[in-house]
């Protein structure tokens, strides 16, 4: 048994890197898990710990595919409309994308937001959360015909994207709610998000 456990521990980095090839096959971390302690970047390119970025305050994390995605831009705009509601409940709002910091800043020209944006260009966080999938080569090439270059956006060649996901965390970074939908055209209704956040802050007796 000990040898088997040691083997699993040694293989963990390999298991983490094996993102599925279909969005429908992701295996997110279960509720009650703590946000993985991996590095992300700010818009200024500063490296920060994802866990440190959220600890100390309840947080709503919204994972989106990139500034090239019109459905993501619409979601970011809708989140801006409920930012004050979330802050009134004590939450901070952070959106995270595989876009590199420079690409995130460029996206602000199209969709200005007044909440924090973080870059997970290495895809380390979305892999650790189990919400990453690998875009097949044919789709990568098809995207290019639409003017979408995943490698230029992330600065990486991993071709990994998150299934659009919303997480609600407590001040310790523990995940209490998750919404993921493999259909990238379907996003969580912002009013529903406010209701979930309210319920978590003020649970019924």
PDB file of N, CA and C in Angstrom, residues 11-52:
ATOM      1  N   UNK A  11       3.565  10.386  -9.529  1.00  0.00           N
ATOM      2  CA  UNK A  11       2.892  10.581 -10.814  1.00  0.00           C
ATOM      3  C   UNK A  11       1.970  11.786 -10.821  1.00  0.00           C
ATOM      4  N   UNK A  12       1.770  12.436  -9.657  1.00  0.00           N
ATOM      5  CA  UNK A  12       0.794  13.518  -9.577  1.00  0.00           C
ATOM      6  C   UNK A  12       1.023  14.626 -10.591  1.00  0.00           C
ATOM      7  N   UNK A  13       2.275  15.113 -10.805  1.00  0.00           N
ATOM      8  CA  UNK A  13       2.450  16.162 -11.814  1.00  0.00           C
ATOM      9  C   UNK A  13       1.998  15.723 -13.196  1.00  0.00           C
ATOM     10  N   UNK A  14       2.208  14.426 -13.530  1.00  0.00           N
ATOM     11  CA  UNK A  14       1.790  13.933 -14.836  1.00  0.00           C
ATOM     12  C   UNK A  14       0.276  13.863 -14.929  1.00  0.00           C
ATOM     13  N   UNK A  15      -0.355  13.434 -13.832  1.00  0.00           N
ATOM     14  CA  UNK A  15      -1.814  13.359 -13.828  1.00  0.00           C
ATOM     15  C   UNK A  15      -2.420  14.748 -13.957  1.00  0.00           C
ATOM     16  N   UNK A  16      -1.788  15.735 -13.309  1.00  0.00           N
ATOM     17  CA  UNK A  16      -2.295  17.090 -13.354  1.00  0.00           C
ATOM     18  C   UNK A  16      -2.250  17.640 -14.768  1.00  0.00           C
ATOM     19  N   UNK A  17      -1.217  17.244 -15.525  1.00  0.00           N
ATOM     20  CA  UNK A  17      -1.030  17.802 -16.867  1.00  0.00           C
ATOM     21  C   UNK A  17      -1.951  17.170 -17.897  1.00  0.00           C
ATOM     22  N   UNK A  18      -2.582  16.066 -17.544  1.00  0.00           N
ATOM     23  CA  UNK A  18      -3.383  15.328 -18.524  1.00  0.00           C
ATOM     24  C   UNK A  18      -4.803  15.871 -18.585  1.00  0.00           C
ATOM     25  N   UNK A  19      -4.957  17.062 -19.151  1.00  0.00           N
ATOM     26  CA  UNK A  19      -6.295  17.637 -19.313  1.00  0.00           C
ATOM     27  C   UNK A  19      -7.039  16.849 -20.382  1.00  0.00           C
ATOM     28  N   UNK A  20      -8.351  16.697 -20.227  1.00  0.00           N
ATOM     29  CA  UNK A  20      -9.118  15.946 -21.223  1.00  0.00           C
ATOM     30  C   UNK A  20      -9.192  16.694 -22.546  1.00  0.00           C
ATOM     31  N   UNK A  21      -9.569  15.963 -23.587  1.00  0.00           N
ATOM     32  CA  UNK A  21      -9.678  16.545 -24.925  1.00  0.00           C
ATOM     33  C   UNK A  21     -11.068  17.100 -25.206  1.00  0.00           C
ATOM     34  N   UNK A  22     -12.001  16.904 -24.278  1.00  0.00           N
ATOM     35  CA  UNK A  22     -13.363  17.416 -24.472  1.00  0.00           C
ATOM     36  C   UNK A  22     -13.795  18.181 -23.232  1.00  0.00           C
ATOM     37  N   UNK A  23     -14.486  19.290 -23.470  1.00  0.00           N
ATOM     38  CA  UNK A  23     -14.972  20.090 -22.351  1.00  0.00           C
ATOM     39  C   UNK A  23     -15.916  19.281 -21.463  1.00  0.00           C
ATOM     40  N   UNK A  24     -16.639  18.358 -22.063  1.00  0.00           N
ATOM     41  CA  UNK A  24     -17.617  17.556 -21.304  1.00  0.00           C
ATOM     42  C   UNK A  24     -16.951  16.598 -20.322  1.00  0.00           C
ATOM     43  N   UNK A  25     -15.645  16.379 -20.466  1.00  0.00           N
ATOM     44  CA  UNK A  25     -14.973  15.365 -19.656  1.00  0.00           C
ATOM     45  C   UNK A  25     -14.156  15.933 -18.501  1.00  0.00           C
ATOM     46  N   UNK A  26     -14.305  17.204 -18.206  1.00  0.00           N
ATOM     47  CA  UNK A  26     -13.548  17.764 -17.087  1.00  0.00           C
ATOM     48  C   UNK A  26     -13.998  17.121 -15.775  1.00  0.00           C
ATOM     49  N   UNK A  27     -13.095  17.143 -14.799  1.00  0.00           N
ATOM     50  CA  UNK A  27     -13.389  16.605 -13.472  1.00  0.00           C
ATOM     51  C   UNK A  27     -12.985  17.644 -12.422  1.00  0.00           C
ATOM     52  N   UNK A  28     -13.868  18.610 -12.166  1.00  0.00           N
ATOM     53  CA  UNK A  28     -13.526  19.689 -11.229  1.00  0.00           C
ATOM     54  C   UNK A  28     -13.283  19.176  -9.810  1.00  0.00           C
ATOM     55  N   UNK A  29     -12.479  19.929  -9.071  1.00  0.00           N
ATOM     56  CA  UNK A  29     -12.296  19.623  -7.657  1.00  0.00           C
ATOM     57  C   UNK A  29     -13.651  19.663  -6.954  1.00  0.00           C
ATOM     58  N   UNK A  30     -13.858  18.801  -5.969  1.00  0.00           N
ATOM     59  CA  UNK A  30     -15.151  18.788  -5.276  1.00  0.00           C
ATOM     60  C   UNK A  30     -15.327  20.011  -4.384  1.00  0.00           C
ATOM     61  N   UNK A  31     -16.584  20.338  -4.115  1.00  0.00           N
ATOM     62  CA  UNK A  31     -16.871  21.401  -3.160  1.00  0.00           C
ATOM     63  C   UNK A  31     -16.247  21.057  -1.814  1.00  0.00           C
ATOM     64  N   UNK A  32     -15.774  22.072  -1.118  1.00  0.00           N
ATOM     65  CA  UNK A  32     -15.076  21.846   0.144  1.00  0.00           C
ATOM     66  C   UNK A  32     -13.576  21.825  -0.025  1.00  0.00           C
ATOM     67  N   UNK A  33     -13.106  21.770  -1.284  1.00  0.00           N
ATOM     68  CA  UNK A  33     -11.671  21.835  -1.550  1.00  0.00           C
ATOM     69  C   UNK A  33     -11.196  23.274  -1.401  1.00  0.00           C
ATOM     70  N   UNK A  34      -9.911  23.423  -1.123  1.00  0.00           N
ATOM     71  CA  UNK A  34      -9.303  24.749  -1.043  1.00  0.00           C
ATOM     72  C   UNK A  34      -8.673  25.098  -2.381  1.00  0.00           C
ATOM     73  N   UNK A  35      -8.787  26.342  -2.767  1.00  0.00           N
ATOM     74  CA  UNK A  35      -8.198  26.791  -4.020  1.00  0.00           C
ATOM     75  C   UNK A  35      -6.726  26.392  -4.071  1.00  0.00           C
ATOM     76  N   UNK A  36      -6.283  25.729  -5.137  1.00  0.00           N
ATOM     77  CA  UNK A  36      -4.883  25.303  -5.233  1.00  0.00           C
ATOM     78  C   UNK A  36      -3.922  26.483  -5.132  1.00  0.00           C
ATOM     79  N   UNK A  37      -2.789  26.237  -4.508  1.00  0.00           N
ATOM     80  CA  UNK A  37      -1.807  27.297  -4.282  1.00  0.00           C
ATOM     81  C   UNK A  37      -0.822  27.338  -5.439  1.00  0.00           C
ATOM     82  N   UNK A  38      -1.269  27.833  -6.573  1.00  0.00           N
ATOM     83  CA  UNK A  38      -0.414  27.958  -7.750  1.00  0.00           C
ATOM     84  C   UNK A  38      -0.309  29.433  -8.137  1.00  0.00           C
ATOM     85  N   UNK A  39       0.645  29.725  -9.007  1.00  0.00           N
ATOM     86  CA  UNK A  39       0.921  31.115  -9.351  1.00  0.00           C
ATOM     87  C   UNK A  39       0.112  31.581 -10.547  1.00  0.00           C
ATOM     88  N   UNK A  40      -0.330  32.830 -10.486  1.00  0.00           N
ATOM     89  CA  UNK A  40      -0.973  33.517 -11.597  1.00  0.00           C
ATOM     90  C   UNK A  40      -0.285  34.874 -11.728  1.00  0.00           C
ATOM     91  N   UNK A  41      -0.715  35.682 -12.692  1.00  0.00           N
ATOM     92  CA  UNK A  41      -0.094  36.987 -12.895  1.00  0.00           C
ATOM     93  C   UNK A  41      -1.135  38.101 -12.898  1.00  0.00           C
ATOM     94  N   UNK A  42      -0.716  39.258 -12.431  1.00  0.00           N
ATOM     95  CA  UNK A  42      -1.554  40.439 -12.490  1.00  0.00           C
ATOM     96  C   UNK A  42      -1.448  41.064 -13.882  1.00  0.00           C
ATOM     97  N   UNK A  43      -2.233  42.097 -14.119  1.00  0.00           N
ATOM     98  CA  UNK A  43      -2.159  42.805 -15.403  1.00  0.00           C
ATOM     99  C   UNK A  43      -0.776  43.410 -15.632  1.00  0.00           C
ATOM    100  N   UNK A  44      -0.057  43.683 -14.548  1.00  0.00           N
ATOM    101  CA  UNK A  44       1.284  44.258 -14.660  1.00  0.00           C
ATOM    102  C   UNK A  44       2.365  43.192 -14.824  1.00  0.00           C
ATOM    103  N   UNK A  45       1.945  41.924 -14.877  1.00  0.00           N
ATOM    104  CA  UNK A  45       2.912  40.845 -15.043  1.00  0.00           C
ATOM    105  C   UNK A  45       3.539  40.368 -13.750  1.00  0.00           C
ATOM    106  N   UNK A  46       3.040  40.854 -12.617  1.00  0.00           N
ATOM    107  CA  UNK A  46       3.565  40.421 -11.327  1.00  0.00           C
ATOM    108  C   UNK A  46       3.024  39.033 -10.989  1.00  0.00           C
ATOM    109  N   UNK A  47       3.900  38.158 -10.540  1.00  0.00           N
ATOM    110  CA  UNK A  47       3.497  36.809 -10.163  1.00  0.00           C
ATOM    111  C   UNK A  47       2.967  36.805  -8.737  1.00  0.00           C
ATOM    112  N   UNK A  48       1.779  36.243  -8.562  1.00  0.00           N
ATOM    113  CA  UNK A  48       1.163  36.174  -7.242  1.00  0.00           C
ATOM    114  C   UNK A  48       0.593  34.774  -7.035  1.00  0.00           C
ATOM    115  N   UNK A  49       0.417  34.403  -5.792  1.00  0.00           N
ATOM    116  CA  UNK A  49      -0.231  33.140  -5.460  1.00  0.00           C
ATOM    117  C   UNK A  49      -1.736  33.300  -5.567  1.00  0.00           C
ATOM    118  N   UNK A  50      -2.376  32.384  -6.288  1.00  0.00           N
ATOM    119  CA  UNK A  50      -3.833  32.446  -6.421  1.00  0.00           C
ATOM    120  C   UNK A  50      -4.503  32.386  -5.052  1.00  0.00           C
ATOM    121  N   UNK A  51      -3.991  31.545  -4.182  1.00  0.00           N
ATOM    122  CA  UNK A  51      -4.604  31.424  -2.855  1.00  0.00           C
ATOM    123  C   UNK A  51      -4.427  32.694  -2.045  1.00  0.00           C
ATOM    124  N   UNK A  52      -3.263  33.305  -2.139  1.00  0.00           N
ATOM    125  CA  UNK A  52      -3.031  34.550  -1.408  1.00  0.00           C
ATOM    126  C   UNK A  52      -3.929  35.657  -1.927  1.00  0.00           C
TER     127      UNK A  52
END
